[in-house]
C-alpha angles and dihedrals in degrees: 000000000000119000099239140076113217098208084052089059092042088052093057095055093044119008118214140175126270136219138182123278116183133179132201083204103047129055107202112256097004128105124285117261120254090252090055094051120085125277087241086064092047088267131132102236085234118161110227123246110259130183123186132196139164098051123146119288089234091061106130100175143351139228123199123203143174120208132177107209097185101059115130094250112086089240103057123233131276119221105167137013131174128161131178101053112161116253086239097066115084104171145033123214113232110273095038083124092065119122088248098046098115093045092048097047091250083124124045118254106270093032112136121212119201125199118267122223090281085059090248123138093225148057111302111193132225123298112158111186126239115275093024099097127214114342128206116228104205107204106195134177114197122209105210137194095222124076092213136021116211098225122151104222088207091062110016119094125201082256092068091046088052084053090053092046091056095054098036098033121122098180137328141224124212138194122178129207128173145207144179136203108253092240089062100052120107 
């Protein structure tokens, strides 16, 4: 595990408020459940249930991201990125990161799903490689001051969404889960 928190660094650059983010599927600071792990590790690639409250009244939309800060890349690894979630939505059910989430209504109308690092518009579960230690998975909900981010899903990356969240962010809620490759477990 690296010794930095990317959101702490962002907070130093541009302080913003925080709000409550909870999950029925994720215990803060604890290992991810099997369902939230990648299929390559025997998991289900199922995004966790998320609920949020206490965000600023002037919030016009939300974005949801999942970022592995400990991926051995120098730039982390984005597992999920969704923008343009209406301000009236305060929870997502488990599985809202499925490939067909927009078609089935698991994500609200108007939501925009960007491709993860695997170039898939969906949630991809954890799968840290052997030799890379414990990884932290930052599930973040970003309260934004705009109702719509004009991002092209064919070219915009989760990092571009993160850039927009930095400049349009009012507050954020964060939950961190962990995972480790079995080869690295004690």
